[in-house]
Backbone atoms as SQL, in Angstrom:
CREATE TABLE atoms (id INTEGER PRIMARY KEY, chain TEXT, resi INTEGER, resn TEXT, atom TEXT, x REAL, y REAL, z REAL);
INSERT INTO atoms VALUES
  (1, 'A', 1, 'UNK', 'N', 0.849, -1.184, 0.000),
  (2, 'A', 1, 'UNK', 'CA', 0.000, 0.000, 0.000),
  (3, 'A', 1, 'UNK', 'C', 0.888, 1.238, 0.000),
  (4, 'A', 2, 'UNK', 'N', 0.447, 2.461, -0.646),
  (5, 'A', 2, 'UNK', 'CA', 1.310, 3.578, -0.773),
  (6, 'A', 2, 'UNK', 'C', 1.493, 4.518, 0.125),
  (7, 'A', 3, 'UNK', 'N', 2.046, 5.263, 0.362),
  (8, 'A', 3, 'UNK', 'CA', 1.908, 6.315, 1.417),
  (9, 'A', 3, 'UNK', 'C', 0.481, 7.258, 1.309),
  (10, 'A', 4, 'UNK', 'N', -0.086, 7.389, 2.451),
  (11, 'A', 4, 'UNK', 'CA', -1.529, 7.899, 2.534),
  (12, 'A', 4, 'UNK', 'C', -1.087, 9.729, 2.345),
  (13, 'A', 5, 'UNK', 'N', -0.003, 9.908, 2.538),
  (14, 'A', 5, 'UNK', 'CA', 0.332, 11.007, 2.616),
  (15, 'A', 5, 'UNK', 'C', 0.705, 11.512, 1.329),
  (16, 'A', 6, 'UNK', 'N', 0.965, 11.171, 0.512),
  (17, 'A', 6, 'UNK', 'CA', 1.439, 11.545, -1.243),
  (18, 'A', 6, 'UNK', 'C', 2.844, 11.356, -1.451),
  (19, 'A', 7, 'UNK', 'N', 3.107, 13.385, -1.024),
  (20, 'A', 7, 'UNK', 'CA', 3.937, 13.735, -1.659),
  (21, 'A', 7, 'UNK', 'C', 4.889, 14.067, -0.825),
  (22, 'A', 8, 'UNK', 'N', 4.757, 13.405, 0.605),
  (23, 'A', 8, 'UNK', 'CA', 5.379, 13.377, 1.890),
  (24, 'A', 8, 'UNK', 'C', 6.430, 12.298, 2.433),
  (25, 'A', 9, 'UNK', 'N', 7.316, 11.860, 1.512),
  (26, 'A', 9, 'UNK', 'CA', 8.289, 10.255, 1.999),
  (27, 'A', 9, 'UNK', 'C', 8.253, 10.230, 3.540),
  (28, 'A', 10, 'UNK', 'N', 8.132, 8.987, 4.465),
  (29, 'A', 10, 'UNK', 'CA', 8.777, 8.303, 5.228),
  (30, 'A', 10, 'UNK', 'C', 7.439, 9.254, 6.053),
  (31, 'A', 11, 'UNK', 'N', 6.468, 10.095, 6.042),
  (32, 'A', 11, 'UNK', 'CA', 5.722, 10.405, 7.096),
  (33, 'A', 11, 'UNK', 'C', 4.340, 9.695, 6.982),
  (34, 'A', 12, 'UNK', 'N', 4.784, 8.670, 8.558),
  (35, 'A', 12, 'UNK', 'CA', 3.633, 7.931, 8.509),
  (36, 'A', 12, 'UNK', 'C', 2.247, 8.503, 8.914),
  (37, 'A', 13, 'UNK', 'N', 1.145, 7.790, 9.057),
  (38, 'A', 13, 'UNK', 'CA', -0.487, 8.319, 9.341),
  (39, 'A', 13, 'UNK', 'C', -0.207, 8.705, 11.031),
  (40, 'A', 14, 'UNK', 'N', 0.401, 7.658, 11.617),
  (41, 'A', 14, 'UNK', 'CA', 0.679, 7.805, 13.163),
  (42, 'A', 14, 'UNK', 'C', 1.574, 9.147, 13.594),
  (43, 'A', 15, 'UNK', 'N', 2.680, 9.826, 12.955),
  (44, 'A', 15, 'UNK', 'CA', 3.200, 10.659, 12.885),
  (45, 'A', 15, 'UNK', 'C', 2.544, 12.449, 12.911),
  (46, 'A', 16, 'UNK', 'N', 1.636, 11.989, 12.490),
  (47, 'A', 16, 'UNK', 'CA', 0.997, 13.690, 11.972),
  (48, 'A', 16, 'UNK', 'C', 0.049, 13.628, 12.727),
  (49, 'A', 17, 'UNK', 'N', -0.379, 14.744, 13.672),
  (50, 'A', 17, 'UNK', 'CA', -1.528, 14.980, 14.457),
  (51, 'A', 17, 'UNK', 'C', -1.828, 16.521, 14.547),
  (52, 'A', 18, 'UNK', 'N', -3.204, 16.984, 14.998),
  (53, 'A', 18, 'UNK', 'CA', -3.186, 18.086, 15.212),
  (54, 'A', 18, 'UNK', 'C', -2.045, 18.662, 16.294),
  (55, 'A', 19, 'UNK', 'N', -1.866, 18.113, 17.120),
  (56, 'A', 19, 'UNK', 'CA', -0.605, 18.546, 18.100),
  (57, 'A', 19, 'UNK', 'C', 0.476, 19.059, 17.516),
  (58, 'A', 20, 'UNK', 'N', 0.853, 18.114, 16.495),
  (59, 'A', 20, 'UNK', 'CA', 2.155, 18.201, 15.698),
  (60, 'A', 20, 'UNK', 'C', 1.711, 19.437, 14.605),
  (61, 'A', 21, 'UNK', 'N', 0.719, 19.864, 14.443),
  (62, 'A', 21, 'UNK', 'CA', 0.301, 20.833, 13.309),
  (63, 'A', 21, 'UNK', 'C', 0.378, 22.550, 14.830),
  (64, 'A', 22, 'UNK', 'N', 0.074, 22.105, 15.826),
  (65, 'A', 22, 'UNK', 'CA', 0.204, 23.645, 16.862),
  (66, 'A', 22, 'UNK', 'C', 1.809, 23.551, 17.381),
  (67, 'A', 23, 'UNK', 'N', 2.301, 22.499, 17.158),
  (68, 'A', 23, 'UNK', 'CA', 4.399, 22.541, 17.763),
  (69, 'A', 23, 'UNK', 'C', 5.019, 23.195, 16.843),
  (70, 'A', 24, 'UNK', 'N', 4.142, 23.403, 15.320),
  (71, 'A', 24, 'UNK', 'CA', 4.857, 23.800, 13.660),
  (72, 'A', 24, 'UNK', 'C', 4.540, 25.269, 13.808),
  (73, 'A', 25, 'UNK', 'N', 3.135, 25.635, 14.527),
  (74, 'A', 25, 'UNK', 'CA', 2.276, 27.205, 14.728),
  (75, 'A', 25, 'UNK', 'C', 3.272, 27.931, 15.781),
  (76, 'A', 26, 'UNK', 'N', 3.817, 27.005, 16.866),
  (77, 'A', 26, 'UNK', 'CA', 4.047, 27.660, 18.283),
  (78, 'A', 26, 'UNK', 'C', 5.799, 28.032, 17.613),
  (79, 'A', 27, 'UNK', 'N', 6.161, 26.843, 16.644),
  (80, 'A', 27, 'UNK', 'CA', 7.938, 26.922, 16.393),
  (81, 'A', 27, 'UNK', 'C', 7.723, 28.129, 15.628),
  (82, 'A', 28, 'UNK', 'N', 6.976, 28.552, 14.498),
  (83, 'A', 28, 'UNK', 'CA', 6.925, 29.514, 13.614),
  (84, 'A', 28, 'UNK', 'C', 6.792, 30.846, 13.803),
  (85, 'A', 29, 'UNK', 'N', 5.799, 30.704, 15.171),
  (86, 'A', 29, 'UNK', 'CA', 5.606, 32.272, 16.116),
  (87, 'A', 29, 'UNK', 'C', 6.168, 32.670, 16.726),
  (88, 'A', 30, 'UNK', 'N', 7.316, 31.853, 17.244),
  (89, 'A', 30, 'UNK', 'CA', 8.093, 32.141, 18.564),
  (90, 'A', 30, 'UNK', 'C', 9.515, 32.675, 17.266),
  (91, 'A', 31, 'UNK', 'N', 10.055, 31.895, 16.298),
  (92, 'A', 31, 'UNK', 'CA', 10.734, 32.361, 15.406),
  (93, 'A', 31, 'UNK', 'C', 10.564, 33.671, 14.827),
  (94, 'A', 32, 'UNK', 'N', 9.244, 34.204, 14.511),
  (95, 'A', 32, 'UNK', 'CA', 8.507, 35.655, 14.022),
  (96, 'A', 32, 'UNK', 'C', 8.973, 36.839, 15.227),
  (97, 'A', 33, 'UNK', 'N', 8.952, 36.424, 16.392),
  (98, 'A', 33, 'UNK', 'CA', 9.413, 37.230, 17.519),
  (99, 'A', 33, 'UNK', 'C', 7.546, 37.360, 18.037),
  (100, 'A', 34, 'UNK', 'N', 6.344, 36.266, 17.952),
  (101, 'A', 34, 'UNK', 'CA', 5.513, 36.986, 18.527),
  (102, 'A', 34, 'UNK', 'C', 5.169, 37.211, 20.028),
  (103, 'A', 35, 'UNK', 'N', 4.512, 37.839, 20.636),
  (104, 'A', 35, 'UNK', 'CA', 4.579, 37.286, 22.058),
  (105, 'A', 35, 'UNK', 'C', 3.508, 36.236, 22.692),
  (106, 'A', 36, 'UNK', 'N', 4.378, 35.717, 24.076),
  (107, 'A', 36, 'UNK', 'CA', 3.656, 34.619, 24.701),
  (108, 'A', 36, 'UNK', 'C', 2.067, 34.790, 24.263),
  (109, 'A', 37, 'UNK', 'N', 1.532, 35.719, 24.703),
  (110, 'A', 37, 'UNK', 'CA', -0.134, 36.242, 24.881),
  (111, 'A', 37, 'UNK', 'C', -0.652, 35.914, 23.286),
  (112, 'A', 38, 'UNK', 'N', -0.309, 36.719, 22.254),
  (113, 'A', 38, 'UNK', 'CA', -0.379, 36.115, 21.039),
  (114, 'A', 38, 'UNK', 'C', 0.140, 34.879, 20.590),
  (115, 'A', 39, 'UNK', 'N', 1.030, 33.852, 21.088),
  (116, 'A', 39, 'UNK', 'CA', 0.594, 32.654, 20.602),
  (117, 'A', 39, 'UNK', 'C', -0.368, 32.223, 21.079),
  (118, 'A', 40, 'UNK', 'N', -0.879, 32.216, 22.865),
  (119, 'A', 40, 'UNK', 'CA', -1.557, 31.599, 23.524),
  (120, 'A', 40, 'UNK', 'C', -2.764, 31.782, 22.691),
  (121, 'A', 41, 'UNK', 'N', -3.078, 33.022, 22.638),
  (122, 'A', 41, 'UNK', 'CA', -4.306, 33.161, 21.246),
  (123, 'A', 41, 'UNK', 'C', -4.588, 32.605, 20.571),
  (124, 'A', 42, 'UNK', 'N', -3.482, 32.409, 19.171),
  (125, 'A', 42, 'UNK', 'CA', -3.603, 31.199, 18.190),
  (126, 'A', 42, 'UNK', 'C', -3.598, 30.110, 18.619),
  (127, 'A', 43, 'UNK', 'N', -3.193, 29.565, 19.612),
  (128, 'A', 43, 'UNK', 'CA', -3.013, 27.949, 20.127),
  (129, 'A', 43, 'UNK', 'C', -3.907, 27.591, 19.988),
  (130, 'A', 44, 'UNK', 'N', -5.210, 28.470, 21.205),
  (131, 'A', 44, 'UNK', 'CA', -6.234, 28.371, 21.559),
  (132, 'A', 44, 'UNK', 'C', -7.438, 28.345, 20.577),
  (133, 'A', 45, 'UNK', 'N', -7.486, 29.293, 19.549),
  (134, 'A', 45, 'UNK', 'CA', -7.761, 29.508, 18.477),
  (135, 'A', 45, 'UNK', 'C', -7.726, 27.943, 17.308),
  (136, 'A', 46, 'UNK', 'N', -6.532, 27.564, 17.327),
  (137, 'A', 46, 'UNK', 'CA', -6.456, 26.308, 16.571),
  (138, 'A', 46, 'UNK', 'C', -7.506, 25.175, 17.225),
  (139, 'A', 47, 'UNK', 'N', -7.790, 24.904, 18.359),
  (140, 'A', 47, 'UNK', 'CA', -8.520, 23.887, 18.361),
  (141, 'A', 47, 'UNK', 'C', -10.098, 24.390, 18.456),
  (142, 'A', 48, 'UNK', 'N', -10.662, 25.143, 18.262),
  (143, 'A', 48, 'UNK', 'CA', -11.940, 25.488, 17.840),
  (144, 'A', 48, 'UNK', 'C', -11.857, 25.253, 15.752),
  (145, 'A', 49, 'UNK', 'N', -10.614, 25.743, 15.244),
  (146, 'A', 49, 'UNK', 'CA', -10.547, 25.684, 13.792),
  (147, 'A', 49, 'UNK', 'C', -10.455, 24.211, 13.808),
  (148, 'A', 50, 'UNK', 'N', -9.828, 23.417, 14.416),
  (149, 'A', 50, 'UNK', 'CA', -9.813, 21.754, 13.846),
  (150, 'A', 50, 'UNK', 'C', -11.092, 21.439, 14.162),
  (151, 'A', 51, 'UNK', 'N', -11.901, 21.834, 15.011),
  (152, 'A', 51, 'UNK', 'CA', -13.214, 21.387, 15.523),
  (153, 'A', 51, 'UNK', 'C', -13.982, 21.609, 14.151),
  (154, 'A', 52, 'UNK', 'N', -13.816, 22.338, 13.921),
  (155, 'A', 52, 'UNK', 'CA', -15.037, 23.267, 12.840),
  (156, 'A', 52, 'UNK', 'C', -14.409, 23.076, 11.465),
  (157, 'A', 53, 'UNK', 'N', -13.482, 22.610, 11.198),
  (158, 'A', 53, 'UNK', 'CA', -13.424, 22.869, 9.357),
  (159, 'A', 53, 'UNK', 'C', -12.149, 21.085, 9.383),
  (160, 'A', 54, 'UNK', 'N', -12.717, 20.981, 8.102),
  (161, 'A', 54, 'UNK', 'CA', -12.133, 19.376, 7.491),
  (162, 'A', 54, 'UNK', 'C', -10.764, 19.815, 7.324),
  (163, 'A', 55, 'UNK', 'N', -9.379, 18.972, 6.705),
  (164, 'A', 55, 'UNK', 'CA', -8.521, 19.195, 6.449),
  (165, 'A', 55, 'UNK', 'C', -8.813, 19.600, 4.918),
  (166, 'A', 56, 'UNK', 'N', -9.794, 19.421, 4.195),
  (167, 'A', 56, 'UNK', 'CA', -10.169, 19.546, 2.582),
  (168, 'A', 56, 'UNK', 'C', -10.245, 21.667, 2.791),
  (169, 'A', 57, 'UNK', 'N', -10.913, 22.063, 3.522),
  (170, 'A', 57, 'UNK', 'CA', -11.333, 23.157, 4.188),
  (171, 'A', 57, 'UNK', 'C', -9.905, 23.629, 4.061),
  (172, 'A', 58, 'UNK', 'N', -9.264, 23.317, 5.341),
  (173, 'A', 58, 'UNK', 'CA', -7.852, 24.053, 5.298),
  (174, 'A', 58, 'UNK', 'C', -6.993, 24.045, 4.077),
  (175, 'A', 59, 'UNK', 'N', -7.136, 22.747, 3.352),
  (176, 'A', 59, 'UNK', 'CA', -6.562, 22.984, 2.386),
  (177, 'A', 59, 'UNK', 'C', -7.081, 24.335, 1.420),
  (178, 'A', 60, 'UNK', 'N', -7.811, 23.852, 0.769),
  (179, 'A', 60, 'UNK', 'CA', -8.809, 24.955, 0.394),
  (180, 'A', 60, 'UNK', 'C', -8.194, 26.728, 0.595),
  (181, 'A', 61, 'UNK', 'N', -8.035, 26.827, 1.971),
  (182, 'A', 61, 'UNK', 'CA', -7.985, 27.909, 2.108),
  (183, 'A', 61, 'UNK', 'C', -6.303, 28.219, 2.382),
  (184, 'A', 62, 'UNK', 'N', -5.816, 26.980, 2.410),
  (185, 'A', 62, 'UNK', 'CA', -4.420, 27.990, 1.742),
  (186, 'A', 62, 'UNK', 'C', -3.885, 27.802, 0.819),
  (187, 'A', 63, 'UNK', 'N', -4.317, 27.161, -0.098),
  (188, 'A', 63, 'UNK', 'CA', -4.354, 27.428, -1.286),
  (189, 'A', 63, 'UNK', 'C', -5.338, 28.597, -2.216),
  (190, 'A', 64, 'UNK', 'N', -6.209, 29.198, -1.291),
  (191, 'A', 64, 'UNK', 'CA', -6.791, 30.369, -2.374),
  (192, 'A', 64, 'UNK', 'C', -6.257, 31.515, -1.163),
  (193, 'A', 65, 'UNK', 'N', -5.471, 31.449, -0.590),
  (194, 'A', 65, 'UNK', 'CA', -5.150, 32.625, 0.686),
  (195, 'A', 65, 'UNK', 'C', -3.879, 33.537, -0.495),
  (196, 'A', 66, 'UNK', 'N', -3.849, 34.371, 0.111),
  (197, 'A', 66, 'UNK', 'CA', -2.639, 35.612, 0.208),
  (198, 'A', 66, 'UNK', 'C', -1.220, 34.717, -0.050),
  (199, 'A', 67, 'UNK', 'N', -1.208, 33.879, 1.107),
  (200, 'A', 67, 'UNK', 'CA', 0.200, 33.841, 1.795),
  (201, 'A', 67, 'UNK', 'C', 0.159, 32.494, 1.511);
């Protein structure tokens, strides 16, 4: 069977979690210089967005986003 992931070598289904998608948000913000209070925001923020929209959704939207 092929990788469920595509275009991703060696990353298994067990590997990727929403957790691992807010450690990529928290490494990226803290790199930006944002502060504690504003990540805590987005952190918090992220698990109402996984609640509410599919990964088809997120895709979706960063692929028609700005950035």
């Amino acid at each position: 069977m092929g990788n469920a992931f595509g275009m991703i070598p060696g990353l298994e289904m067990d590997e990727w979690s929403n957790d691992a998608c807010r450690g990529y948000v928290i490494m990226a913000m803290e790199d930006c210089g944002f502060s504690k209070k504003d990540i805590r925001r987005v952190v918090g923020q992220l698990y109402e967005v996984f609640d509410l929209n599919s990964v088809e959704d997120a895709k979706e939207k960063y692929h028609s986003s700005p950035y």
